[in-house]
C-alpha positions as a printed NumPy array, in Angstrom:
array([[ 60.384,  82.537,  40.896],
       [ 61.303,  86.542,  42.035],
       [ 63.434,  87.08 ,  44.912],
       [ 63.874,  83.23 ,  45.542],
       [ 59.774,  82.613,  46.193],
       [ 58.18 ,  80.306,  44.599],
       [ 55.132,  81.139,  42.69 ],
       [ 51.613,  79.624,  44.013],
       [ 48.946,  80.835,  41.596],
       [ 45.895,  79.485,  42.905],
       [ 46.967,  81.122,  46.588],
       [ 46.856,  84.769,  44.11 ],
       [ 44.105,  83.679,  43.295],
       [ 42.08 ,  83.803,  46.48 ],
       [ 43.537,  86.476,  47.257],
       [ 41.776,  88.435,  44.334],
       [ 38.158,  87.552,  45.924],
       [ 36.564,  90.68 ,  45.86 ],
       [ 32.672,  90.844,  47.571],
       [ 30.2  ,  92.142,  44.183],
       [ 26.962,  91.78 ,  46.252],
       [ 27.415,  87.867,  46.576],
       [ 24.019,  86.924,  48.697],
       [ 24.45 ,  84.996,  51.577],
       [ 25.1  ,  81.209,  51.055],
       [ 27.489,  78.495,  51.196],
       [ 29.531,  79.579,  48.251],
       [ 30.454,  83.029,  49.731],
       [ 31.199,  81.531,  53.394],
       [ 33.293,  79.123,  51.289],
       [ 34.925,  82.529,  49.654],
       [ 35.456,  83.97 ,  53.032],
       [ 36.765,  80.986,  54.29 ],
       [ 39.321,  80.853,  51.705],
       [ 40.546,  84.339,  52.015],
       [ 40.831,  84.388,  55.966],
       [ 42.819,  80.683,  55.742],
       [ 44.895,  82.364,  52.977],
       [ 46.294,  85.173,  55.144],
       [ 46.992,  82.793,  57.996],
       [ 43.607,  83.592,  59.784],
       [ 41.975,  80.55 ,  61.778],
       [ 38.222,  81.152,  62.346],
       [ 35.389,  78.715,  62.78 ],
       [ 32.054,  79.036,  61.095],
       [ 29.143,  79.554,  63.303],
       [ 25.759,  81.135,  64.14 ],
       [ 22.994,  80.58 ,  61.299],
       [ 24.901,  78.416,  59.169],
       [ 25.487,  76.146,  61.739],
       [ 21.691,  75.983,  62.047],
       [ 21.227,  75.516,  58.208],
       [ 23.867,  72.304,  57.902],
       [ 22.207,  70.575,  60.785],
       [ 18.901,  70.894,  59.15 ],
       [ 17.78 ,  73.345,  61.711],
       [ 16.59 ,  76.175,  59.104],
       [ 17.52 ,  79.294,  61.147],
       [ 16.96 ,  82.103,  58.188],
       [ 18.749,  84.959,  60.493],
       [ 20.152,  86.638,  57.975],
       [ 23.804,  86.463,  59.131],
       [ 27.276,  84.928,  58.087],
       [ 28.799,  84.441,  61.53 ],
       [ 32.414,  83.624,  61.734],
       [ 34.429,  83.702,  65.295],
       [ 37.914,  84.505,  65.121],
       [ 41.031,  84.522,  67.8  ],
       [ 40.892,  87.993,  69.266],
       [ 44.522,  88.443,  68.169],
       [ 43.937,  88.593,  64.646],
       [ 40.277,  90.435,  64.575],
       [ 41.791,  93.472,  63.591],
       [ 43.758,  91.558,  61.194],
       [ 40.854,  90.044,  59.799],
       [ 38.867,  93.243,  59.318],
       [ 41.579,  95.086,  57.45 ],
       [ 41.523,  91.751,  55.058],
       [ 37.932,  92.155,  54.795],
       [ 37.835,  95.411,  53.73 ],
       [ 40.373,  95.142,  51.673],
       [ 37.732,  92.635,  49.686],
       [ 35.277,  95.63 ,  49.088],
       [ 33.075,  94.536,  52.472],
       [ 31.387,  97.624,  53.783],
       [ 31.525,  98.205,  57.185],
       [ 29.403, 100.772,  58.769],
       [ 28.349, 102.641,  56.089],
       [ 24.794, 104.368,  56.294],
       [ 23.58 , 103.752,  52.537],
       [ 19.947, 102.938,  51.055],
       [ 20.094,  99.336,  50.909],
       [ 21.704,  99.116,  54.491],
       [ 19.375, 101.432,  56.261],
       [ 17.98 ,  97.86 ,  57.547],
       [ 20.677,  96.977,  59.664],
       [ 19.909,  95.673,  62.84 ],
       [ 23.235,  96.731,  64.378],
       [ 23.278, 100.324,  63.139],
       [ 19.045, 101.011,  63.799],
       [ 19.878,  99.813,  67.468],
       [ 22.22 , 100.153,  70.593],
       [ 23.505,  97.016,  72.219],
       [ 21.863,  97.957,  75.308],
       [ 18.324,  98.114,  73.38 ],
       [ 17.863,  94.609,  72.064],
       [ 15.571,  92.689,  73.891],
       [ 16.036,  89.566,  74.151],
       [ 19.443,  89.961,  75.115],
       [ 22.127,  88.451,  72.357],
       [ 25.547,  88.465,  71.137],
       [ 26.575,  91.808,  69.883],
       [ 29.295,  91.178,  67.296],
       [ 32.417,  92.688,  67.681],
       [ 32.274,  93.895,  64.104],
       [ 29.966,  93.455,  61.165],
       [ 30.067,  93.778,  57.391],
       [ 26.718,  94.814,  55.274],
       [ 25.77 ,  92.116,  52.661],
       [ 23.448,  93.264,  49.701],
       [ 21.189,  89.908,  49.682],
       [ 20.551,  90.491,  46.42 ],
       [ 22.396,  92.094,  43.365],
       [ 21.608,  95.912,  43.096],
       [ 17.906,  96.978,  42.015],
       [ 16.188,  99.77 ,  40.488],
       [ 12.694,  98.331,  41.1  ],
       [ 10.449,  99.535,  43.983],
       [  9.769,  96.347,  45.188],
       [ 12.51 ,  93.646,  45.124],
       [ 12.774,  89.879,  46.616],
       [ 14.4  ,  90.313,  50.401],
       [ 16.409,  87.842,  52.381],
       [ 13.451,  86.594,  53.897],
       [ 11.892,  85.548,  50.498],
       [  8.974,  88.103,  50.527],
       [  8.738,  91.128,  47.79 ],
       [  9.545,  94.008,  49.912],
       [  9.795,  97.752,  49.363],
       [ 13.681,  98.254,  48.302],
       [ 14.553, 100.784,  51.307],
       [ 12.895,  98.103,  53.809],
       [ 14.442,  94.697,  52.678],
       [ 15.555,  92.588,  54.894],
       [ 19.506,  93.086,  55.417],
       [ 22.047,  90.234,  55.617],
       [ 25.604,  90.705,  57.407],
       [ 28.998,  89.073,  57.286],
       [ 29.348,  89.466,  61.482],
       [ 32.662,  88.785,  63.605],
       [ 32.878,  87.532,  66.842],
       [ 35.96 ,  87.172,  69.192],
       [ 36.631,  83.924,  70.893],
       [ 36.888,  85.268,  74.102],
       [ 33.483,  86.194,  73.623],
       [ 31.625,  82.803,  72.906],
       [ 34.058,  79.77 ,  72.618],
       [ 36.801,  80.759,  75.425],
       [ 36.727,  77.22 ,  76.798],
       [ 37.326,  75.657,  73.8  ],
       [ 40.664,  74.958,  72.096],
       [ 42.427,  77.152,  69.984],
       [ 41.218,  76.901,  65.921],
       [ 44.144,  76.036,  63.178],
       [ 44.631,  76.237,  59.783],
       [ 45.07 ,  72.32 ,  60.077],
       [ 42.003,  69.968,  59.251],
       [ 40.478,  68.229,  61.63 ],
       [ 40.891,  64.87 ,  62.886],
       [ 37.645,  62.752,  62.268],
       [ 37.761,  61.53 ,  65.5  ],
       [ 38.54 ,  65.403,  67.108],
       [ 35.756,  65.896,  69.259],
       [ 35.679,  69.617,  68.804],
       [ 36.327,  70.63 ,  65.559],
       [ 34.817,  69.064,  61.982],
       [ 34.501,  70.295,  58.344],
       [ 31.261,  71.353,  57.434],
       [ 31.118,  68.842,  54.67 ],
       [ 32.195,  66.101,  57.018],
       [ 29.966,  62.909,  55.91 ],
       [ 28.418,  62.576,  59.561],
       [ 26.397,  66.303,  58.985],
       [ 22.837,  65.803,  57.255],
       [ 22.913,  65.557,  53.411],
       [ 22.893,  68.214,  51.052],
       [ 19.379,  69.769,  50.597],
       [ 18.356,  72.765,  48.187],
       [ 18.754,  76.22 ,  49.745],
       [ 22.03 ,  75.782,  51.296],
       [ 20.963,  73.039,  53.935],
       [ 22.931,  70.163,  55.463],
       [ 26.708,  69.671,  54.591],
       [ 28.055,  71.401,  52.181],
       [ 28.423,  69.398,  49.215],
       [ 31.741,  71.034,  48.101],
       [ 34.678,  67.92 ,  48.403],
       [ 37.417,  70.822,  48.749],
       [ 34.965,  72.671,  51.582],
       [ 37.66 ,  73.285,  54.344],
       [ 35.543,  75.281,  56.488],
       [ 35.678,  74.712,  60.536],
       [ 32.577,  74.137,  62.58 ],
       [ 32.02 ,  72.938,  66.251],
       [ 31.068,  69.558,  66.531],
       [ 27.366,  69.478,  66.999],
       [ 27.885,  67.961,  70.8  ],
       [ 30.111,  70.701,  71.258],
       [ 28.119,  73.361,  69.374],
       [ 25.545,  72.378,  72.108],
       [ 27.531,  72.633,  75.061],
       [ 28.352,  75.819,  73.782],
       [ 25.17 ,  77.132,  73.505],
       [ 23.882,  75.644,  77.076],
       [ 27.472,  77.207,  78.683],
       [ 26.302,  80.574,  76.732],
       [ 23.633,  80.38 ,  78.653],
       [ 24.805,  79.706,  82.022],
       [ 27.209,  82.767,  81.603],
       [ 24.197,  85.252,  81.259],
       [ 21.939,  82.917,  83.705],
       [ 21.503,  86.397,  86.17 ],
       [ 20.414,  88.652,  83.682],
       [ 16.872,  89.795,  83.5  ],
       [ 16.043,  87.536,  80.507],
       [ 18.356,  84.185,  81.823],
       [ 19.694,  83.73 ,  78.221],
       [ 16.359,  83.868,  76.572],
       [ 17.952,  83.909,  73.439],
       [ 20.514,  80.882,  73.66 ],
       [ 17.079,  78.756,  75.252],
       [ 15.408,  79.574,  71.804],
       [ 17.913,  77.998,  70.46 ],
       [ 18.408,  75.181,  72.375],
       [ 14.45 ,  74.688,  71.958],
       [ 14.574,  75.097,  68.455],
       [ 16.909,  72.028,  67.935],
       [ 14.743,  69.999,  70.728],
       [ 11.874,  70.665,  68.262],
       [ 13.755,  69.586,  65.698],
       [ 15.151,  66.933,  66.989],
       [ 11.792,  65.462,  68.096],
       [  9.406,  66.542,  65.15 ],
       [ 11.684,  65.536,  62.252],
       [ 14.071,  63.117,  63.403],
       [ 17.311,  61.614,  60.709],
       [ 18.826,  58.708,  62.502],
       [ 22.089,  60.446,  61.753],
       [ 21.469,  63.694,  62.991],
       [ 19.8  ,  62.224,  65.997],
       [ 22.488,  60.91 ,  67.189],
       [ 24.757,  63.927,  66.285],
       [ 22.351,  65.999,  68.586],
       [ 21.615,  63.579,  71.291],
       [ 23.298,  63.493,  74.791],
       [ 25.347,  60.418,  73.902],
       [ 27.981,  62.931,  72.531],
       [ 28.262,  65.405,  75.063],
       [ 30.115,  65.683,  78.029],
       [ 29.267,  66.142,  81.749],
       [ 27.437,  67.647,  83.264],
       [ 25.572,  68.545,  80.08 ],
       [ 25.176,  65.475,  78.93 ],
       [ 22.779,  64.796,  82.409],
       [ 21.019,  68.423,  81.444],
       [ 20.503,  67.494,  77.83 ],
       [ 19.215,  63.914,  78.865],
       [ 16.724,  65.839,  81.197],
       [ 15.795,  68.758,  78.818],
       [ 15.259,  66.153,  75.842],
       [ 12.78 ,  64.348,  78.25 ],
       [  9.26 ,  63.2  ,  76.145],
       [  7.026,  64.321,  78.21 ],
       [  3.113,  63.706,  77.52 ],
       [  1.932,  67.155,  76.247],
       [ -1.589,  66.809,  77.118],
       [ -0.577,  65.613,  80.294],
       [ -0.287,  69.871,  82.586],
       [  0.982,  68.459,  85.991],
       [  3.876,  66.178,  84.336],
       [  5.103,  69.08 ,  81.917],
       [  4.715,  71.5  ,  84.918],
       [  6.94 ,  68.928,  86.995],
       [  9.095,  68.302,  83.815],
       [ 10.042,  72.165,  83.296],
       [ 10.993,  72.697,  87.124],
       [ 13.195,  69.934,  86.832],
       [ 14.995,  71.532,  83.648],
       [ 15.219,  74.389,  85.998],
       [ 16.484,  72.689,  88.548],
       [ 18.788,  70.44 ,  86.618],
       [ 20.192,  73.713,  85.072],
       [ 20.864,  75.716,  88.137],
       [ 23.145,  72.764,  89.528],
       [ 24.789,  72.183,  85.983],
       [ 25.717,  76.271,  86.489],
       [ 27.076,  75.621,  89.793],
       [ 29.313,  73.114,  88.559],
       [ 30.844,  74.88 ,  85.624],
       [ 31.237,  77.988,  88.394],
       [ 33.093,  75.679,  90.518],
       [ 35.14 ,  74.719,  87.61 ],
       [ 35.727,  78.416,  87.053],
       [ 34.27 ,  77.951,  83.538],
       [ 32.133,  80.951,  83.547],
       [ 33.347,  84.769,  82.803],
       [ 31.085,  87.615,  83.664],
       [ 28.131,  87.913,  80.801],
       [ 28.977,  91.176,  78.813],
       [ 25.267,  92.155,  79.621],
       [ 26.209,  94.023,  83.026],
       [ 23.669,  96.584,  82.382],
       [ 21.296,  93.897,  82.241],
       [ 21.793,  92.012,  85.918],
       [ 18.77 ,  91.134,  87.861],
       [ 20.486,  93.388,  90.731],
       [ 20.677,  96.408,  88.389]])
C-alpha cells in the first residue's frame, strides 16, 4: 500500500493496453472497453458491431463507440495515450474514408464522427499484395482501412439516458451487455454475443437500437437524401429479419419491444407484402411514407428532434 492506497493489480493492468495493430474484432472492443471503464469513462458500443451481434453482418470496417460529450476529450487523450493514431497521413492509412473526404462530400449523407483513430486491419506487411478488411487480396497502399471512431451523445443518442459504469439491469429496457443471453449465439467471425462471461461492454437494447435508428432518421427527414443512410439500415435488418429468421432474435427485433409511436411504424414497415403483387407494394410503400411523416410529427411535438447537423444539405438550400 503507498500513500495509504491500496494496490489493485489487475486495474494496472488494463491500464498497460497498448494498440500493436490489433485488427478489428470483439477482443479489441473488449480492450477498449476495458480501458475507457478503467478511467471512469461510460460509453456504449455501437455502429457495426451492433450489426455483427444481432446477426446482421454489417462488414463497415469501423469500431464505433459513443461517449458523453463531457469526457470526449478525455477519452481521446486516453486513447492516444494507448498508441491509437489519430490523423496521421501514413501508407497504410492513405485509405481512410474520413481523411480522402470532407463531411460535406459524402453522399449518402451519414454520421461524421467526432473523432477517429486509424486501425491497421492487419499486422504490418512487406508484401505487395496483402489480405484487406474486406477479405479480398488487395494492393498494400489500397487496403481497405478499419477505424476505432467516436461519437458524442448529443449527436446520436440525446434522448436516451445517461450510460454508467454500472451493469445493466436485465430487465433495463435501454441498456444490455453484449453477451447478454437474449442476443443471437456466438458464431465464427465475431457474430452474435460475445461469448466472453466477463464481457462488460454496453449496447442499446435492440428495440431501442431501432428506435434510435428510425428517430436518426426523422432528425435528417428534410435533407436532400431523407436519411438514406439510417433507411439502409433499417432495411437491412427488415431483410434480415424476414429472410433468416431465429425465434429469438425475432422477437428482439420485432415491434412487440418498442415503444410508441414506433412501435405502429415498425408494425407498418415490417408489413409482408406479396412481392409479385406492383399495386399492393406501391400502396404498401406510400403508407410507410405516410406512417413515417406522422410518426415525425409526433416526436416534433414532443420536442424530440434537434436540427440534423447536415444544414448544408436541406431541401431549401
Amino acid at each position: 500500500m503507498l500513500c495509504g492506497l491500496p494496490f489493485h493489480p489487475a486495474k494496472r493492468a488494463m491500464r498497460d493496453f497498448k494498440y500493436t495493430d490489433q485488427p478489428l474484432s470483439y477482443m479489441l472492443a473488449m480492450q477498449v472497453g476495458n480501458l475507457l471503464r478503467q478511467v471512469q469513462i461510460p460509453h456504449i458500443l455501437w455502429g457495426g458491431k451492433m450489426f455483427d451481434l444481432l446477426l446482421l453482418n454489417d462488414n463497415v470496417g469501423t469500431l464505433d463507440f459513443v461517449i458523453p460529450d463531457h469526457l470526449m476529450d478525455n477519452a481521446i487523450r486516453v486513447l492516444r495515450d494507448a498508441h491509437l493514431q489519430d490523423e496521421i497521413e501514413t501508407l497504410q492509412n492513405k485509405n481512410c474514408r474520413w481523411l480522402k473526404n470532407k463531411q460535406e462530400n459524402v453522399r449518402p449523407l451519414e454520421p461524421w464522427p467526432h473523432h477517429w483513430f486509424h486501425l491497421d486491419p492487419e499486422p504490418p506487411c512487406k508484401d505487395t499484395y496483402c489480405q484487406g478488411h474486406c477479405g479480398r487480396p488487395v494492393r498494400l497502399y489500397l487496403r481497405c482501412h478499419a477505424d476505432l471512431v467516436l461519437h458524442r451523445k448529443s449527436d446520436c443518442l440525446w434522448s436516451f439516458p445517461d450510460f454508467t459504469l454500472d451493469d445493466p439491469d436485465y430487465h433495463d429496457p435501454n441498456y444490455m451487455l453484449a453477451n447478454d443471453p437474449r442476443l443471437p449465439e456466438s458464431e465464427p467471425g465475431d457474430l452474435g454475443r460475445i461469448p466472453d462471461p466477463n464481457c462488460r461492454l454496453q449496447i442499446l437494447t435492440p428495440a431501442r437500437y431501432i428506435e434510435s435508428i428510425i428517430t436518426l432518421r426523422a432528425r435528417d427527414w428534410l435533407t436532400t437524401d431523407q436519411g438514406e443512410h439510417w433507411y439502409k439500415i433499417l432495411l437491412r435488418i427488415f431483410n434480415t429479419h424476414k429472410n433468416r429468421p431465429i425465434p429469438g432474435r425475432c422477437a428482439l427485433l420485432g415491434p412487440l419491444l418498442l415503444r410508441e409511436p414506433f412501435r405502429k411504424w415498425w408494425s407498418l414497415f415490417l408489413k409482408d407484402v406479396p412481392p409479385f403483387d406492383h399495386d399492393l407494394v406501391v400502396a404498401h410503400l406510400r403508407d410507410i411514407e405516410a406512417g413515417f411523416v406522422e410518426l415525425r410529427e409526433v416526436l416534433m411535438r414532443e420536442g424530440a428532434l434537434p436540427e440534423t447537423p447536415f444544414t448544408w444539405a436541406l431541401k431549401s438550400n
